[in-house]
XYZ file of C-alpha atoms in Angstrom:
361
model
C 18.235 -17.207 17.934
C 19.590 -14.290 16.009
C 22.700 -13.883 14.039
C 25.570 -11.819 14.049
C 27.088 -10.815 10.638
C 29.031 -8.547 8.777
C 27.402 -5.522 6.876
C 28.108 -2.212 5.512
C 26.447 0.928 7.446
C 26.557 4.697 6.861
C 26.919 6.024 10.602
C 26.429 9.725 9.746
C 26.091 12.082 7.014
C 28.860 11.962 4.560
C 31.213 9.765 6.548
C 32.930 6.977 4.736
C 30.859 3.774 5.300
C 31.931 0.992 7.729
C 31.908 -2.887 7.904
C 30.814 -3.841 11.212
C 28.982 -6.532 13.208
C 25.198 -6.463 12.746
C 22.688 -8.761 14.589
C 19.687 -10.246 12.512
C 16.584 -11.508 14.454
C 15.079 -14.896 13.498
C 12.292 -14.056 10.957
C 8.731 -13.003 12.779
C 5.237 -13.397 11.460
C 5.296 -12.407 7.870
C 9.220 -12.031 7.614
C 12.013 -13.959 6.092
C 15.824 -13.809 6.507
C 17.694 -14.081 3.110
C 21.161 -15.216 2.711
C 22.649 -12.581 0.393
C 24.504 -13.744 -2.578
C 25.287 -10.290 -4.548
C 24.018 -6.740 -4.187
C 24.593 -3.979 -6.547
C 25.933 -0.556 -5.715
C 23.297 1.979 -6.545
C 23.264 5.576 -6.717
C 20.313 5.489 -4.092
C 22.951 3.928 -1.576
C 25.022 7.017 -2.066
C 21.887 9.335 -1.461
C 21.435 7.632 1.957
C 25.057 8.013 2.815
C 24.821 11.878 2.059
C 21.672 12.324 3.736
C 19.606 12.907 0.505
C 16.832 10.484 1.495
C 16.396 11.190 5.051
C 18.468 11.648 8.155
C 17.569 8.400 10.396
C 21.096 7.439 10.542
C 22.687 4.752 10.877
C 21.783 3.173 7.727
C 22.259 -0.325 6.623
C 22.905 -0.017 2.983
C 22.472 -1.929 -0.161
C 18.970 -2.883 -1.593
C 19.707 -4.258 -5.205
C 20.184 -7.850 -4.216
C 19.607 -11.648 -4.773
C 19.873 -14.486 -2.460
C 18.500 -17.680 -0.805
C 15.832 -17.802 1.740
C 17.205 -19.364 4.709
C 14.225 -19.090 7.125
C 10.707 -17.800 7.269
C 8.260 -16.545 10.133
C 4.836 -17.601 10.860
C 2.087 -17.516 8.011
C 4.577 -16.979 5.258
C 3.217 -18.749 2.098
C 5.180 -16.681 -0.572
C 8.486 -18.429 -0.097
C 10.061 -21.592 1.414
C 13.778 -21.906 2.594
C 15.899 -22.720 -0.129
C 14.180 -20.471 -2.980
C 16.275 -18.162 -4.956
C 14.912 -14.826 -4.874
C 15.330 -11.372 -5.974
C 14.430 -8.558 -3.238
C 12.143 -5.755 -4.164
C 11.077 -2.850 -2.244
C 7.544 -2.830 -3.427
C 5.990 -5.516 -1.252
C 2.347 -5.408 -2.564
C -0.229 -5.076 0.306
C -3.255 -6.077 -1.979
C -5.498 -3.911 0.274
C -5.015 -0.381 -0.235
C -6.776 1.870 -2.856
C -4.357 1.247 -5.751
C -4.256 -2.442 -5.241
C -8.264 -2.635 -4.933
C -8.538 -0.618 -8.235
C -6.452 -3.376 -9.884
C -3.309 -1.316 -9.847
C -1.017 -2.750 -7.577
C 2.130 -1.577 -9.351
C 1.084 1.680 -7.699
C 0.702 0.107 -4.211
C 0.523 2.790 -1.430
C 1.007 0.662 1.509
C 4.045 -1.406 0.771
C 5.510 -3.189 3.665
C 8.830 -3.906 5.391
C 10.103 -6.285 8.093
C 8.666 -5.116 11.736
C 11.697 -6.154 13.538
C 14.781 -4.052 13.613
C 18.333 -5.159 12.707
C 20.783 -3.768 15.087
C 24.405 -2.913 15.890
C 25.788 -5.195 18.823
C 25.190 -2.448 21.213
C 21.467 -2.192 20.478
C 21.454 0.912 18.220
C 18.487 0.342 15.665
C 19.478 0.515 12.133
C 17.491 2.085 9.119
C 17.715 -0.537 6.034
C 18.007 1.090 2.932
C 14.476 0.949 1.261
C 13.498 -1.428 3.696
C 15.820 -4.031 2.633
C 19.629 -3.372 3.840
C 21.657 -5.909 1.517
C 25.215 -5.070 2.027
C 25.419 -7.934 4.711
C 25.804 -11.573 4.948
C 22.057 -12.094 5.652
C 19.014 -9.653 5.940
C 15.759 -9.600 7.585
C 12.935 -8.376 5.122
C 9.040 -8.852 4.789
C 8.485 -12.117 3.094
C 6.424 -10.073 0.296
C 9.872 -8.474 -0.762
C 11.196 -11.553 -1.939
C 10.329 -12.487 -5.596
C 11.287 -15.965 -6.579
C 13.043 -16.203 -9.855
C 14.746 -19.092 -11.909
C 17.772 -20.333 -9.876
C 19.882 -20.621 -13.280
C 20.351 -17.065 -13.193
C 23.497 -15.697 -11.738
C 22.936 -13.523 -8.522
C 25.140 -10.749 -9.550
C 23.036 -10.293 -12.606
C 19.391 -10.996 -11.168
C 20.119 -8.841 -8.075
C 20.189 -5.789 -10.390
C 16.469 -6.210 -10.925
C 15.873 -5.127 -7.631
C 16.241 -1.440 -8.516
C 18.039 0.306 -11.377
C 17.648 -2.024 -14.426
C 13.999 -2.450 -13.437
C 13.601 1.315 -12.991
C 14.947 2.032 -16.452
C 13.272 -0.775 -18.093
C 9.846 -0.013 -16.484
C 10.235 3.657 -17.276
C 10.312 3.051 -21.089
C 8.119 0.194 -21.277
C 5.755 0.436 -18.378
C 5.480 4.011 -17.896
C 6.587 5.384 -21.126
C 4.568 2.551 -23.086
C 7.027 2.594 -25.739
C 6.265 0.234 -28.687
C 7.003 -1.038 -32.230
C 8.045 1.688 -34.368
C 8.170 4.410 -31.743
C 11.031 6.651 -31.081
C 12.432 7.272 -27.752
C 15.311 9.508 -26.274
C 16.897 8.792 -23.066
C 18.843 11.367 -21.214
C 21.629 10.017 -18.722
C 23.291 7.070 -19.859
C 24.197 5.254 -16.556
C 22.715 1.928 -15.261
C 19.014 3.206 -15.267
C 19.279 4.936 -18.565
C 20.763 2.049 -20.485
C 18.156 -0.184 -18.834
C 15.746 2.103 -20.612
C 17.381 1.718 -23.806
C 17.523 -2.006 -23.693
C 13.938 -1.960 -22.804
C 13.141 0.317 -25.759
C 15.082 -2.059 -27.972
C 13.289 -5.216 -26.625
C 10.156 -3.292 -27.184
C 10.800 -2.601 -30.873
C 11.550 0.938 -30.670
C 12.855 2.024 -34.218
C 14.968 5.203 -33.313
C 16.724 4.964 -29.616
C 18.645 8.090 -29.036
C 21.034 8.326 -26.184
C 21.996 11.547 -24.663
C 24.649 12.107 -22.209
C 27.728 14.429 -21.290
C 30.386 11.390 -21.224
C 31.463 9.645 -24.308
C 32.008 6.617 -22.485
C 28.665 6.117 -21.472
C 27.322 6.733 -25.039
C 29.514 4.037 -26.035
C 27.830 1.815 -23.625
C 24.557 2.801 -24.885
C 25.045 1.573 -28.356
C 25.888 -1.632 -26.933
C 22.408 -1.784 -25.201
C 20.618 -0.867 -28.424
C 20.949 3.029 -29.060
C 20.614 3.925 -32.757
C 21.983 7.589 -32.275
C 23.992 9.200 -29.503
C 24.272 12.978 -28.699
C 26.804 14.396 -26.394
C 24.801 17.365 -24.820
C 27.961 19.119 -23.966
C 28.920 19.580 -27.267
C 25.445 19.693 -28.975
C 21.847 21.191 -28.312
C 20.118 17.976 -27.408
C 16.803 19.120 -27.975
C 17.731 20.304 -31.569
C 19.616 17.060 -32.352
C 16.566 14.909 -31.030
C 14.206 16.882 -33.383
C 16.732 16.450 -36.211
C 16.744 12.807 -35.637
C 12.920 12.530 -35.683
C 11.873 14.255 -38.759
C 11.817 17.668 -36.902
C 9.172 16.574 -34.597
C 10.631 15.435 -31.426
C 10.669 11.666 -29.761
C 7.536 9.943 -28.899
C 8.881 9.266 -25.581
C 11.544 10.856 -23.607
C 13.066 9.415 -20.438
C 14.915 11.736 -17.961
C 17.165 9.417 -15.931
C 19.091 12.281 -14.235
C 16.507 14.129 -12.562
C 17.911 17.809 -12.795
C 15.696 20.786 -13.750
C 17.993 21.069 -17.099
C 17.287 17.591 -18.047
C 13.887 17.675 -17.289
C 13.646 20.804 -19.250
C 15.398 19.229 -22.216
C 12.976 16.287 -22.220
C 10.002 18.454 -22.240
C 10.794 20.144 -25.228
C 12.292 17.263 -27.014
C 9.172 15.120 -27.202
C 6.569 15.192 -30.171
C 3.084 16.718 -29.694
C 1.089 14.559 -27.683
C 4.436 12.575 -26.606
C 5.268 11.480 -23.201
C 7.888 12.580 -20.554
C 9.037 10.078 -18.022
C 10.962 11.238 -15.124
C 12.904 8.348 -13.627
C 16.274 9.942 -12.419
C 15.673 11.072 -8.642
C 15.745 14.642 -7.844
C 17.171 16.040 -4.650
C 14.620 17.779 -2.527
C 15.976 21.439 -3.300
C 15.406 21.068 -7.159
C 12.737 23.054 -8.894
C 11.470 23.568 -12.544
C 9.345 26.177 -14.057
C 7.594 25.891 -17.358
C 5.335 28.049 -19.471
C 1.717 26.756 -18.588
C 0.807 27.435 -22.224
C 3.376 25.043 -23.365
C 2.244 22.402 -21.169
C -1.167 22.746 -22.396
C -0.183 23.352 -26.073
C 2.040 20.280 -26.395
C -0.602 17.667 -25.131
C 0.558 14.212 -24.359
C 1.709 13.295 -20.783
C 4.145 14.171 -18.073
C 4.857 11.307 -15.921
C 7.283 10.047 -13.110
C 7.955 6.609 -12.752
C 7.902 4.701 -9.562
C 10.182 1.831 -9.624
C 9.514 1.680 -13.262
C 5.956 1.042 -12.551
C 6.802 -2.683 -11.923
C 5.103 -5.574 -10.309
C 7.916 -7.686 -9.223
C 6.009 -10.912 -9.079
C 5.199 -10.325 -12.926
C 8.482 -8.489 -13.970
C 11.229 -10.034 -12.496
C 10.782 -13.377 -13.634
C 10.038 -12.326 -16.908
C 13.109 -10.308 -17.205
C 15.286 -13.197 -15.806
C 13.591 -15.438 -18.401
C 14.468 -13.453 -21.065
C 18.079 -12.750 -19.872
C 18.576 -16.427 -19.810
C 17.257 -16.981 -23.325
C 19.672 -14.391 -24.452
C 17.229 -11.673 -25.290
C 17.876 -9.202 -22.643
C 21.221 -8.013 -21.718
C 21.039 -8.349 -18.150
C 24.777 -9.437 -17.607
C 26.127 -6.597 -19.409
C 25.200 -4.143 -16.756
C 28.004 -5.567 -14.290
C 31.199 -3.720 -14.557
C 32.960 -5.114 -11.662
C 32.392 -7.521 -8.915
C 33.775 -6.592 -5.359
C 33.804 -7.552 -1.737
C 32.058 -5.679 1.132
C 35.088 -3.641 1.828
C 35.199 -2.268 -1.380
C 31.759 -0.378 -1.219
C 33.495 2.971 -0.419
C 35.566 2.533 -3.426
C 32.670 1.557 -5.850
C 30.808 5.026 -4.685
C 33.939 6.849 -5.647
C 33.918 4.914 -9.172
C 30.324 5.643 -9.234
C 30.738 9.534 -8.827
C 33.317 9.641 -11.629
C 31.226 7.523 -14.101
C 33.660 4.904 -14.487
C 31.084 1.985 -13.814
C 27.639 0.740 -14.872
C 27.569 -1.341 -11.707
C 29.921 -2.482 -9.175
C 28.369 -5.729 -7.681
C 29.089 -6.931 -3.912
C 29.287 -10.760 -4.050
C 29.251 -12.513 -0.893
């Protein structure tokens, strides 16, 4: 039988979110129902509420989550009831041209649950990133469930489902930062600080944090930044160059996704250096760069999809590193809240007061 549970929806563009009754079907073939224990409040959820992703309202918000598999459908072998899992929005298909080439981290045909969760009147919901986890239990494709060590706290482990993985992967997977490298990270919210923590773990020697908020720069020091730059007060490009022997950083991560920050990243990298865009731009944003500069500087201009992660590989690894005390996963949690507090958490996020608010259920 289906279940009726409480969840958080965005009913229309810009409207305050609501806690309502939601009908969750029993899992069909290839699907799983997961009892959510914790879900981070990510900026992407706010993008959904504001209509910045698409207009397929109403949305069931939440996607950065961990919980316990409650039931599985026919043919599911990846997980069994009782497994502790982190939910991911890249359920690798294994058959698309990226997967066939041995690059499943770029899977072009990721899948979600086929059945729809609904309001009690039958209105179908669009789950954020195919997950929808501001809810007591959710329906996902079984491939969206990644088993991790159950000793991990759900509030911390769930953050791997989006922001922490995106930032860590932008630096380590996409940017390829390594021992002795220099890296600059522009934007020191949850994603940017995860890039900083990843660079520190990878052995980068110079880790430069750039933001307009001194509070966020202080957070960045705690995650491993060796230098900080307030770009409201100082020219970020010149400051990054001065900290890297006048050359620019080997890797520059734009965790903001605005034309002005991308331009800073472009000019702040060394010759043959790498720019990584992981901040999500809105559809109206455009940038113009001199083509000769693109050619003359060499290197690579990359975008990072989900930190170019492979959840089955990267989630368990980062949980293990966190349990060993080698990766500061718990430090990304600013506060834990209830389902009723999601709207307030959006406001705190907007004002830069939190790294992550985490809903605990």
